[in-house]
CSV table of C-alpha atoms and ligand atoms in Angstrom, one decimal:
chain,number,residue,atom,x,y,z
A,1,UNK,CA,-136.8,-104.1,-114.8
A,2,UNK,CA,-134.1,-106.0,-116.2
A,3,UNK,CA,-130.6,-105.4,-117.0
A,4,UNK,CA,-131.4,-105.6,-120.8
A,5,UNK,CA,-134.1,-102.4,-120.6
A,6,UNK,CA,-132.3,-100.5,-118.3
A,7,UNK,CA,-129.2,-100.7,-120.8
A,8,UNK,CA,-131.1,-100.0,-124.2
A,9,UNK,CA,-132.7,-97.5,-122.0
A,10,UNK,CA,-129.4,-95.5,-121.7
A,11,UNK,CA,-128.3,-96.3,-125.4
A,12,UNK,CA,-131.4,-95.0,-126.8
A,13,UNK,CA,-130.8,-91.5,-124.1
A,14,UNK,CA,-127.4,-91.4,-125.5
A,15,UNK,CA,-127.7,-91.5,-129.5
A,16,UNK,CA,-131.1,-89.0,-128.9
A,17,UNK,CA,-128.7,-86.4,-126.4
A,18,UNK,CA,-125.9,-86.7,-129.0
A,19,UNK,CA,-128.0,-85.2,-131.7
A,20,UNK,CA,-129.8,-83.0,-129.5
A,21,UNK,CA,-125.9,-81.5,-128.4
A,22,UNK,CA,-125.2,-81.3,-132.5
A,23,UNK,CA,-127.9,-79.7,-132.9
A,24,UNK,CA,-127.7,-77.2,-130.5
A,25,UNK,CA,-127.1,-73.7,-131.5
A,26,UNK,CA,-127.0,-71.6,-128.8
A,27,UNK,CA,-126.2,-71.4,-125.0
A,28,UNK,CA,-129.7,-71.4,-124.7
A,29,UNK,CA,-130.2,-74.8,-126.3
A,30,UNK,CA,-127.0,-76.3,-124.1
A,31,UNK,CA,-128.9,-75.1,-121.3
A,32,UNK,CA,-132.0,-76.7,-122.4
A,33,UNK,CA,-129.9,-80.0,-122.6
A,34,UNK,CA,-127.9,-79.9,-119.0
A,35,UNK,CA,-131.7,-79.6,-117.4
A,36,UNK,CA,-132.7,-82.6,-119.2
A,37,UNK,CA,-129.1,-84.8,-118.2
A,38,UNK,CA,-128.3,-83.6,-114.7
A,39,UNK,CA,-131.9,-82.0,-113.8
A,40,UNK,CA,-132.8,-82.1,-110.0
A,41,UNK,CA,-136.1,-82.6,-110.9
A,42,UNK,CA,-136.9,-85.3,-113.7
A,43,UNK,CA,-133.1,-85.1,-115.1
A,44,UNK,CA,-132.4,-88.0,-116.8
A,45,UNK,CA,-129.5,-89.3,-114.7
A,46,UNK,CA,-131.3,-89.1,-111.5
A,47,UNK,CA,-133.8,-91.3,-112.5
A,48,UNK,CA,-132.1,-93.8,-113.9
A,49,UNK,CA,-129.9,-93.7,-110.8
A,50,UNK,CA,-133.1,-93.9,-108.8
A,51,UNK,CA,-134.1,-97.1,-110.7
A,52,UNK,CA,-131.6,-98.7,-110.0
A,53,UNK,CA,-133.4,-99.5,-107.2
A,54,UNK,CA,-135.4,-102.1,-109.3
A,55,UNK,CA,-132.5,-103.6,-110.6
A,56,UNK,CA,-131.4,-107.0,-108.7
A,57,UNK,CA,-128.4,-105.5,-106.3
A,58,UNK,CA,-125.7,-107.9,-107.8
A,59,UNK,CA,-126.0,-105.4,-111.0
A,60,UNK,CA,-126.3,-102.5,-109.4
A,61,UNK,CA,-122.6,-101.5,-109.2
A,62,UNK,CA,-122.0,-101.6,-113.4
A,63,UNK,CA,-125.6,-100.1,-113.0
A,64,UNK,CA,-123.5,-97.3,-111.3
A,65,UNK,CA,-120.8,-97.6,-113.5
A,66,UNK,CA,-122.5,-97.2,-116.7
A,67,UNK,CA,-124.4,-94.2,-115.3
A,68,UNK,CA,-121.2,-92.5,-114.3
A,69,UNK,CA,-119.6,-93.3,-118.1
A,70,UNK,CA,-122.7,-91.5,-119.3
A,71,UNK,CA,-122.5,-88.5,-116.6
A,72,UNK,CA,-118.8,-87.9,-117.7
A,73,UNK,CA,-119.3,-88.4,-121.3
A,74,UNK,CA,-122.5,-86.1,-121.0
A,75,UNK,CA,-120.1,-83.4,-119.5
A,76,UNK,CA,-117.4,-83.4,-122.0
A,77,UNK,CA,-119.8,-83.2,-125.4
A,78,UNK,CA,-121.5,-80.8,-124.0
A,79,UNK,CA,-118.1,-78.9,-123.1
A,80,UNK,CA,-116.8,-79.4,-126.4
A,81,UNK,CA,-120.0,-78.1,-128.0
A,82,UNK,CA,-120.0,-75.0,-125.7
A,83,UNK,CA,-116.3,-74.1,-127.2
A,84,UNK,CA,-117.1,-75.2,-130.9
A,85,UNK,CA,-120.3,-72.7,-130.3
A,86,UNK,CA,-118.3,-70.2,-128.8
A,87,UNK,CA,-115.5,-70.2,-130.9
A,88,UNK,CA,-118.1,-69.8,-134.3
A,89,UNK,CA,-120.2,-67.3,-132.4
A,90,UNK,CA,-116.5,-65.1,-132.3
A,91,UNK,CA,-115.9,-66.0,-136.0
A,92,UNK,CA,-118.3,-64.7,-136.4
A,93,UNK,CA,-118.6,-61.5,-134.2
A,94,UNK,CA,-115.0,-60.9,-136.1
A,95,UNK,CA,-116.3,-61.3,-139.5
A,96,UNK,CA,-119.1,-58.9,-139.2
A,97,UNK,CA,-117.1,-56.3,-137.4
A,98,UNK,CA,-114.2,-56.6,-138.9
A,99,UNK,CA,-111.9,-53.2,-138.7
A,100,UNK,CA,-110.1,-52.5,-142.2
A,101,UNK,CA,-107.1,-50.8,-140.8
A,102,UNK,CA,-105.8,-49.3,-143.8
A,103,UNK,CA,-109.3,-47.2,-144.1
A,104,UNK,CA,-107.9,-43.4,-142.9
A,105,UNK,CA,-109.5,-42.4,-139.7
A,106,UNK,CA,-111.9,-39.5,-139.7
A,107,UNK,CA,-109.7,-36.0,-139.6
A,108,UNK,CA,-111.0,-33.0,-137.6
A,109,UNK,CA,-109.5,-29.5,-138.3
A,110,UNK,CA,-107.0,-28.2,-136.4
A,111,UNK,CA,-106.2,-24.8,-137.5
A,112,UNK,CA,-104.0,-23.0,-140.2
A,113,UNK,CA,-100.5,-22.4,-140.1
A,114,UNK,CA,-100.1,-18.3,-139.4
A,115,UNK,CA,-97.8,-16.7,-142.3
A,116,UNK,CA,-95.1,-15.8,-140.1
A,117,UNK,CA,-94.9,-19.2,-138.6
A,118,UNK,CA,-94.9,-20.8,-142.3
A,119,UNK,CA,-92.1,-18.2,-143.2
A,120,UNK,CA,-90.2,-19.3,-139.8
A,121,UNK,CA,-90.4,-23.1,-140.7
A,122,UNK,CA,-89.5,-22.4,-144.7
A,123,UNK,CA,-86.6,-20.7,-143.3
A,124,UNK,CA,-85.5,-23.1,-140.9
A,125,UNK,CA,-86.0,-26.3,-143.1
A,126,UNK,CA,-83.3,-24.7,-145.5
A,127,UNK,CA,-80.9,-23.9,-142.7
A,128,UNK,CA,-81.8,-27.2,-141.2
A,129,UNK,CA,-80.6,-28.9,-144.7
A,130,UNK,CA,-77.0,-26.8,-144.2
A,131,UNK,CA,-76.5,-28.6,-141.2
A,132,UNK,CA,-77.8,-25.6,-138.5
A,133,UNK,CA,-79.2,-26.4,-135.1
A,134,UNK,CA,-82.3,-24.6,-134.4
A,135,UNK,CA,-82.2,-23.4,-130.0
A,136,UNK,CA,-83.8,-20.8,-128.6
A,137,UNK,CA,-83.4,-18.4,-125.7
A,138,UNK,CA,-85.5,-16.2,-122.8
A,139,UNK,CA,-87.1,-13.3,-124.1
A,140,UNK,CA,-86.5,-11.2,-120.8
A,141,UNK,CA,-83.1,-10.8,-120.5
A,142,UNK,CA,-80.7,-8.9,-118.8
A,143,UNK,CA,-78.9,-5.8,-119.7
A,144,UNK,CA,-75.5,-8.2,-119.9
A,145,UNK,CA,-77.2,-10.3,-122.3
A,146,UNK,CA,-78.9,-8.0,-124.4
A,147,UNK,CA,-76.0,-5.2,-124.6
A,148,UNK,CA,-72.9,-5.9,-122.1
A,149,UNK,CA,-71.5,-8.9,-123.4
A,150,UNK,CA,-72.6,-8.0,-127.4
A,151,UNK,CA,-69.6,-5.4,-126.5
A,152,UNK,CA,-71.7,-1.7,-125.9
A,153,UNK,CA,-70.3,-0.4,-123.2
A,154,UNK,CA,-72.3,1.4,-120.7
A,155,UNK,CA,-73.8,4.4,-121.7
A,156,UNK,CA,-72.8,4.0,-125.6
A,157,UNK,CA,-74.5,5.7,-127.7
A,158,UNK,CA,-75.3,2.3,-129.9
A,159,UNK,CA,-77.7,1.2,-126.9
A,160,UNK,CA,-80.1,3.9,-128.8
A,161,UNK,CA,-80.2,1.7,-131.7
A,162,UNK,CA,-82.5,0.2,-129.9
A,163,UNK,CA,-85.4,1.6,-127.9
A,164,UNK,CA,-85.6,-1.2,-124.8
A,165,UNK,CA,-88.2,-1.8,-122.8
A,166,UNK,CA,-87.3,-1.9,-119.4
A,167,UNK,CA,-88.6,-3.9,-116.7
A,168,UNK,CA,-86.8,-3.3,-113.5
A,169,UNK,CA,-83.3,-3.3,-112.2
A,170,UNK,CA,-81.3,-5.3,-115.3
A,171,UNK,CA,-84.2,-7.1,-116.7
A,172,UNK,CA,-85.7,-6.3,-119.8
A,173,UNK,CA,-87.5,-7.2,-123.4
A,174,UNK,CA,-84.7,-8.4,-125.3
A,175,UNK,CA,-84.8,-6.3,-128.4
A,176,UNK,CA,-83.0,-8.6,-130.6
A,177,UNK,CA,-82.0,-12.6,-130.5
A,178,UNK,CA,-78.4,-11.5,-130.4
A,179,UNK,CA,-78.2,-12.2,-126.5
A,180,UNK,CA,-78.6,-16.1,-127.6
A,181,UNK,CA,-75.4,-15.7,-129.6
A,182,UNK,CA,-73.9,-15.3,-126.0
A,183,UNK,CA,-75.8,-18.1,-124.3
A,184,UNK,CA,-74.9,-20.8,-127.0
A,185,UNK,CA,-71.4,-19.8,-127.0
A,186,UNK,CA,-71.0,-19.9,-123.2
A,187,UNK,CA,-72.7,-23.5,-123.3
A,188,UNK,CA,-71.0,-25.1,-126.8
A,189,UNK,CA,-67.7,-24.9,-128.2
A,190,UNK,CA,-66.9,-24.2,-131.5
A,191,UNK,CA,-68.0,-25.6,-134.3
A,192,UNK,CA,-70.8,-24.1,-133.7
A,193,UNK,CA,-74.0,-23.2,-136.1
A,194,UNK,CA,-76.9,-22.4,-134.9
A,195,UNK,CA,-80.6,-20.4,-135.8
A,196,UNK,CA,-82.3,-18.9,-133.3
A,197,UNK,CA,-86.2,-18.1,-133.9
A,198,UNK,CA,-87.8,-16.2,-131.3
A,199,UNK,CA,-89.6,-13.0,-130.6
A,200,UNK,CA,-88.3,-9.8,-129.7
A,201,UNK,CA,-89.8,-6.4,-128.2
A,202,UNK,CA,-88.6,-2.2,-128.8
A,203,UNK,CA,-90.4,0.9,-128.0
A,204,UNK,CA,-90.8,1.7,-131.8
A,205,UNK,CA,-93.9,3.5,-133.0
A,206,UNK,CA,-96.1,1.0,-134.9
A,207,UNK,CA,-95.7,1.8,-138.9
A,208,UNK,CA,-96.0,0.1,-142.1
A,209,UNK,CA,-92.9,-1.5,-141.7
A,210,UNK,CA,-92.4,-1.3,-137.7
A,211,UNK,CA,-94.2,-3.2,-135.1
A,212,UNK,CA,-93.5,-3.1,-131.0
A,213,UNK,CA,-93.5,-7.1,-131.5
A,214,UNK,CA,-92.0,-8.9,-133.8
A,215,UNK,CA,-89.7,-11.8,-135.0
A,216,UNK,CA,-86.2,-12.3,-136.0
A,217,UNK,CA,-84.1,-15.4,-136.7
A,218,UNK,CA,-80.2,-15.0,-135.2
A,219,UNK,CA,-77.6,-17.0,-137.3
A,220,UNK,CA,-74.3,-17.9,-135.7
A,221,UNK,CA,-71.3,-19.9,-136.8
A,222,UNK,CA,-68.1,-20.1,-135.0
A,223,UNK,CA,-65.4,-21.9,-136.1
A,224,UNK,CA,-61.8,-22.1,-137.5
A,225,UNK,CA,-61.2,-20.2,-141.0
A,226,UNK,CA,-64.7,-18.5,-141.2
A,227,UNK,CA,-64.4,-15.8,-143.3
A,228,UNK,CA,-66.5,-13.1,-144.7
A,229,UNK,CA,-67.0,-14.4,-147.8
A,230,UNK,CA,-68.5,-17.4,-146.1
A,231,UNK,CA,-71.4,-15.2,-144.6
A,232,UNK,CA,-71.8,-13.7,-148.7
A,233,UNK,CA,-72.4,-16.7,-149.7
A,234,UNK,CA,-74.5,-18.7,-147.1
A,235,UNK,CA,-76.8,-15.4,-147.2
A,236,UNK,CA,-77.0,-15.6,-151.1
A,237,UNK,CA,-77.6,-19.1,-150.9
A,238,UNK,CA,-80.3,-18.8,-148.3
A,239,UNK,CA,-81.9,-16.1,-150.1
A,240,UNK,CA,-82.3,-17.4,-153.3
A,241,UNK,CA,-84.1,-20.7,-152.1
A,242,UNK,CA,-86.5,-18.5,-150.3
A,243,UNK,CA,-86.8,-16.3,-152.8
A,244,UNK,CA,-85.9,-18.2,-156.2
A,245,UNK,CA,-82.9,-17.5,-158.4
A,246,UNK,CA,-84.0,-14.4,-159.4
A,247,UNK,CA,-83.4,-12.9,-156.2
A,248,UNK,CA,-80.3,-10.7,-155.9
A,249,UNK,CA,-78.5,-9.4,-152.9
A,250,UNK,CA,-76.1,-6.3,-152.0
A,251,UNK,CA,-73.8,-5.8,-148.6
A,252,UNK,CA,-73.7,-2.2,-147.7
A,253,UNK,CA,-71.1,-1.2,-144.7
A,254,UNK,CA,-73.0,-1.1,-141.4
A,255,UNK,CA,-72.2,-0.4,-137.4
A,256,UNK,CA,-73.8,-2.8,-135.2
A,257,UNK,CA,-70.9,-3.0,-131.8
A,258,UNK,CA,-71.1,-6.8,-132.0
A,259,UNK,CA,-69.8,-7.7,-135.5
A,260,UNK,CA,-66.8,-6.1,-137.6
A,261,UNK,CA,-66.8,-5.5,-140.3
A,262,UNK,CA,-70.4,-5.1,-140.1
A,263,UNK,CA,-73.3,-5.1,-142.8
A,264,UNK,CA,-76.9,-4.2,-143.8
A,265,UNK,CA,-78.2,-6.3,-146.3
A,266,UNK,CA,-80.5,-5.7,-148.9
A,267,UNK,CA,-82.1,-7.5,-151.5
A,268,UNK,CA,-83.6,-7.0,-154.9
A,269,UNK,CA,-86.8,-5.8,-154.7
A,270,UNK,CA,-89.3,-8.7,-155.4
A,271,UNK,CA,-92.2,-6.4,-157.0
A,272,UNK,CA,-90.3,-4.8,-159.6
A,273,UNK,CA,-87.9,-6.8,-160.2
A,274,UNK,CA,-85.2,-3.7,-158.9
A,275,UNK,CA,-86.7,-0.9,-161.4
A,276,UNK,CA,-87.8,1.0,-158.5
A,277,UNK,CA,-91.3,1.6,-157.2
A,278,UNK,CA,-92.8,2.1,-154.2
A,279,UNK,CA,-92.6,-0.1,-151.8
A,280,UNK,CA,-88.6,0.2,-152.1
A,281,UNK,CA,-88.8,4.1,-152.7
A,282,UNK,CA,-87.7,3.7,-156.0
A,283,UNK,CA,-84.6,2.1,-155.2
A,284,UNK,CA,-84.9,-1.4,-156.4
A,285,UNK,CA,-83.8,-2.9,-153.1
A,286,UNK,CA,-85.3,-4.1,-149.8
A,287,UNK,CA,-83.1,-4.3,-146.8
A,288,UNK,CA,-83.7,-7.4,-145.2
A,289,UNK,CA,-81.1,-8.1,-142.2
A,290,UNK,CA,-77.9,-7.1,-140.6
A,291,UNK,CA,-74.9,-9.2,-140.3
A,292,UNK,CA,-71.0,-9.0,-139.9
A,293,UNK,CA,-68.2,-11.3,-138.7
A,294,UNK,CA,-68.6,-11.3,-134.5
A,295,UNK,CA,-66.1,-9.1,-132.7
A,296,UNK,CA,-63.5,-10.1,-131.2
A,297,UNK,CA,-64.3,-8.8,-128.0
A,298,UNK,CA,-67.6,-10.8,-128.2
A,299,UNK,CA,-65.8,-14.4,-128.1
A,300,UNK,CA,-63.4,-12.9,-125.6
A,301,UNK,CA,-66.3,-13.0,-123.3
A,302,UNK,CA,-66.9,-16.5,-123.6
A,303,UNK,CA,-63.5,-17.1,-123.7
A,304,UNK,CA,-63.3,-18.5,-127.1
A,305,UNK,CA,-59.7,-17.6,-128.6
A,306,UNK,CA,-60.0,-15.1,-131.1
A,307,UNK,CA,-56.5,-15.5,-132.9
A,308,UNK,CA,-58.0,-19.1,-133.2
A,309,UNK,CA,-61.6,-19.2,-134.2
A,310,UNK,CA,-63.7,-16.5,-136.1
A,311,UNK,CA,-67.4,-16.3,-137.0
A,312,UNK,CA,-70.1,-14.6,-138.5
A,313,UNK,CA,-73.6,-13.6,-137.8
A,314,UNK,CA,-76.7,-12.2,-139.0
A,315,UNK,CA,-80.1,-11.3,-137.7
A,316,UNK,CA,-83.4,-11.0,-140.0
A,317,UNK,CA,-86.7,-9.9,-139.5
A,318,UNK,CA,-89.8,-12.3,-140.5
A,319,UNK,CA,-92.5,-10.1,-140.6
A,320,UNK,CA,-90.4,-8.2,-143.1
A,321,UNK,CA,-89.7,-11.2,-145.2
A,322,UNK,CA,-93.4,-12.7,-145.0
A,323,UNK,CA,-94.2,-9.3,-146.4
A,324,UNK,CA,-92.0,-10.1,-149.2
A,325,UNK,CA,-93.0,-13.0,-149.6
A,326,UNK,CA,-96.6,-12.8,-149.5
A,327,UNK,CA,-97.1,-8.9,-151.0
A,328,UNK,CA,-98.2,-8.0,-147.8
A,329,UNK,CA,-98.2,-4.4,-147.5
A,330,UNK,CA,-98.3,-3.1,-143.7
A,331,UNK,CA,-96.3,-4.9,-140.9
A,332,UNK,CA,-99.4,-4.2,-138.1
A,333,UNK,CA,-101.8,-6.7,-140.1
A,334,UNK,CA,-100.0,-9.3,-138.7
A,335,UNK,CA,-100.7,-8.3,-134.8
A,336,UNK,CA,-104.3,-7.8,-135.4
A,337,UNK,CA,-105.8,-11.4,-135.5
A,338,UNK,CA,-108.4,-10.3,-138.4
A,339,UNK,CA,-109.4,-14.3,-140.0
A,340,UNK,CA,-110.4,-12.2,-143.0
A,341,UNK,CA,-106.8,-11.2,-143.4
A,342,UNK,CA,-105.0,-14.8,-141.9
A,343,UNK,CA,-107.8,-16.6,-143.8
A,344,UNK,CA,-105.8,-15.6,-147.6
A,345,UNK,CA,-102.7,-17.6,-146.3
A,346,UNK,CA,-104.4,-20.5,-145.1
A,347,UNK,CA,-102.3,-23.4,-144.7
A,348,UNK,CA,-104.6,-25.9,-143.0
A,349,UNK,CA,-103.5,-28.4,-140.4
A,350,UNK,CA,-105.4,-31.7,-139.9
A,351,UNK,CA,-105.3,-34.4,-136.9
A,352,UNK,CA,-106.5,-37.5,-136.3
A,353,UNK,CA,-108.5,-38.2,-133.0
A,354,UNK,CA,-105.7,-40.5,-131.9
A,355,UNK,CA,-103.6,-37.7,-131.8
A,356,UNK,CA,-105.3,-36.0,-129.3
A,357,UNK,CA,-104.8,-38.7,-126.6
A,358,UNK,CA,-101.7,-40.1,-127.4
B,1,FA5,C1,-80.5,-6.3,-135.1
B,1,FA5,O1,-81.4,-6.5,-134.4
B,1,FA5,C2,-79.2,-7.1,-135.0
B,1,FA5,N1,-79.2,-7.9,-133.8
B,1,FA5,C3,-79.0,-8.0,-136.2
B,1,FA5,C4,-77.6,-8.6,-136.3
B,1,FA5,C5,-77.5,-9.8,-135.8
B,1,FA5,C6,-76.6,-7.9,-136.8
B,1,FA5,C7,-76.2,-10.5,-135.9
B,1,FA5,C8,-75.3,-8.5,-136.9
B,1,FA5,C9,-75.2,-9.7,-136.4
B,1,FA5,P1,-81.7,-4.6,-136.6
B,1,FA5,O2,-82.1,-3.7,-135.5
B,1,FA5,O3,-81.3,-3.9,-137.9
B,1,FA5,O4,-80.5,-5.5,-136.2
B,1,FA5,O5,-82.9,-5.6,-136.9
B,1,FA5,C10,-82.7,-6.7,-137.8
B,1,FA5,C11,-83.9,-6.9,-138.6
B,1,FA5,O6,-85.1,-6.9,-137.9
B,1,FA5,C12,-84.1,-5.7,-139.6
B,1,FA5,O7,-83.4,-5.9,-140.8
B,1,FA5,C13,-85.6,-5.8,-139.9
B,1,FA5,O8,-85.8,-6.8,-140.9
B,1,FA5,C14,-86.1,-6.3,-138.6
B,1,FA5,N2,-86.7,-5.2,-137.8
B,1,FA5,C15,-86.1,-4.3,-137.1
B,1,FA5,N3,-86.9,-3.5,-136.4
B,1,FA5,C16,-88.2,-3.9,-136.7
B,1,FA5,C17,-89.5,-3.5,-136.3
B,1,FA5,N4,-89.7,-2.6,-135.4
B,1,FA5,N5,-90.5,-4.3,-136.8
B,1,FA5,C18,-90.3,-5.3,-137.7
B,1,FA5,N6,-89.1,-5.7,-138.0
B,1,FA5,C19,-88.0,-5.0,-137.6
């Protein structure tokens, strides 16, 4: 073999290898043409490097040379056609799966908001907007909580107000929110104005209007200059966006040992419109909470200066509102979990999956 032949041989190997590596389309095909370049068998390299046996020995070394040009060049088209192929084959892969993320993810249902917990969030979003904090507190408390620092003194007769239910020693079921009046003012100084959601527990005989369980909302604002006319008129205000404009309200002279002067307060009755019928026993009103400036005595005991700072406070029951609210006619529907009865003030709640495991 001469020099002449052994080169066109390469040459004619190389132009039909570069076409073979354009053409190829697949890692299958690249495979294909590695077997038939650096085969250990009948690759094409190997045999040429094999005849250069017959190849007079003063060419062998650019023999050698030549064959190792091809080997590297062999490597690095076939490299470069392996990326182009991967890099399309992704492409491509991205095009077809491509993820619109502006579609909306698939919702599942979570459950409805219960009445009394859509009455609870409509009436804190409006305190919320007036600048309140909303904190909460324990509901077993202990007699010093509930009573002792709210100014009863032992054995007062005002303790019967409320029919407690014991647990043992001091502890009990707090039977109002009150006791949180103390706990925020022992732990913040005035300003202070505050909500307090939570539930709250008496020995009263379930009725129409009275249930063992229920909730209340505790307002309290200490400061300086906080006058009575303040509470009128944050009340007013705070009725008459739950309620609309319509809705009027009246202060009628209460007892309650931890505020003085103290107050029931009442408000028109929305079914009538305050002609009387009867679910206000003909009186056109509907008492809704009780309220009064705090007692002295009370900030005494958390050593807030009296001559210095007064403040108000006022306690409402939800259930009684939501009945309001929602013409509901007997407090105890709302302990009994009937769907039928939950089902008519369905406020549904929706997730996403993502929510679930972030
Ligand atoms: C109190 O509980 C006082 N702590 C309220 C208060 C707070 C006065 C701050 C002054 C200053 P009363 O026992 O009246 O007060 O209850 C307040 C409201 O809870 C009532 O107006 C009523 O709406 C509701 N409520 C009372 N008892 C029940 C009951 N058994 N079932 C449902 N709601 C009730």
């Amino acid at each position: 073999m001469d020099w002449r032949e052994f080169e066109s041989t390469i040459a004619r190997f190389r132009e039909d290898i570069r076409r073979a590596i354009q053409d190829a389309r697949s890692e299958s095909d690249l495979q294909d043409i590695r077997v038939r370049c650096f085969g250990r068998q009948r690759g094409f390299l190997r045999e040429q490097f094999k005849r250069m046996a017959d190849l007079p020995p003063d060419l062998r070394p650019r023999a050698g040379q030549l064959l190792n040009e091809l080997k590297e060049w062999l490597e690095r088209e076939i490299a470069d056609r392996q990326r182009r192929l991967q890099e399309t084959h992704l492409e491509e892969r991205l095009k077809q799966e491509r993820i619109d993320w502006t579609l909306p993810g698939t919702p599942y249902w979570r459950g409805a908001v219960h009445p009394i917990q859509q009455v609870r969030q409509a009436i804190e979003d409006i305190f919320l907007e007036m600048g309140y904090a909303v904190v909460s507190g324990p509901e077993i408390e202990t007699d010093y909580y509930n009573f002792g620092a709210l100014n009863f003194p032992p054995d007062h007769p005002a303790r019967d107000m409320w029919d407690t239910l014991y647990i043992h020693g001091e502890w009990l079921l707090r039977t109002h929110t009150s006791p949180v009046q103390i706990r925020v003012m022992q732990r913040y100084r005035p300003p202070i104005r505050v909500i307090v959601p939570g539930k709250v527990y008496r020995h009263d005989e379930p009725d129409a209007t009275h249930a063992p369980v229920f909730h209340q909302i505790e307002g309290l604002v200490v400061d300086r200059g906080i006058r009575f006319s303040d509470l009128r008129g944050t009340l007013a205000y705070f009725l008459q966006r739950l309620f609309g404009p319509a809705c009027k309200m009246r202060f009628r002279p209460s007892y309650f040992p931890f505020t003085e002067p103290s107050a029931e307060v009442d408000m028109s009755c929305l079914l009538c419109g305050g002609r009387g019928c009867g679910a206000c026993k003909q009186s056109g009103w509907l008492e809704v909470l009780g309220a009064g400036m705090v007692h002295p005595n009370v900030l005494r005991e958390v050593r807030i200066d009296p001559e210095v700072y007064s403040g108000f406070a006022f306690g409402l029951g939800i259930e009684r509102l939501a009945m309001l609210m929602f013409r509901i006619p007997d407090i105890r529907l709302f302990l009994q979990g009937d769907v039928r009865f939950l089902e008519q003030f369905r406020v549904d709640t929706w997730a996403f999956r993502d929510d679930v495991t972030s």
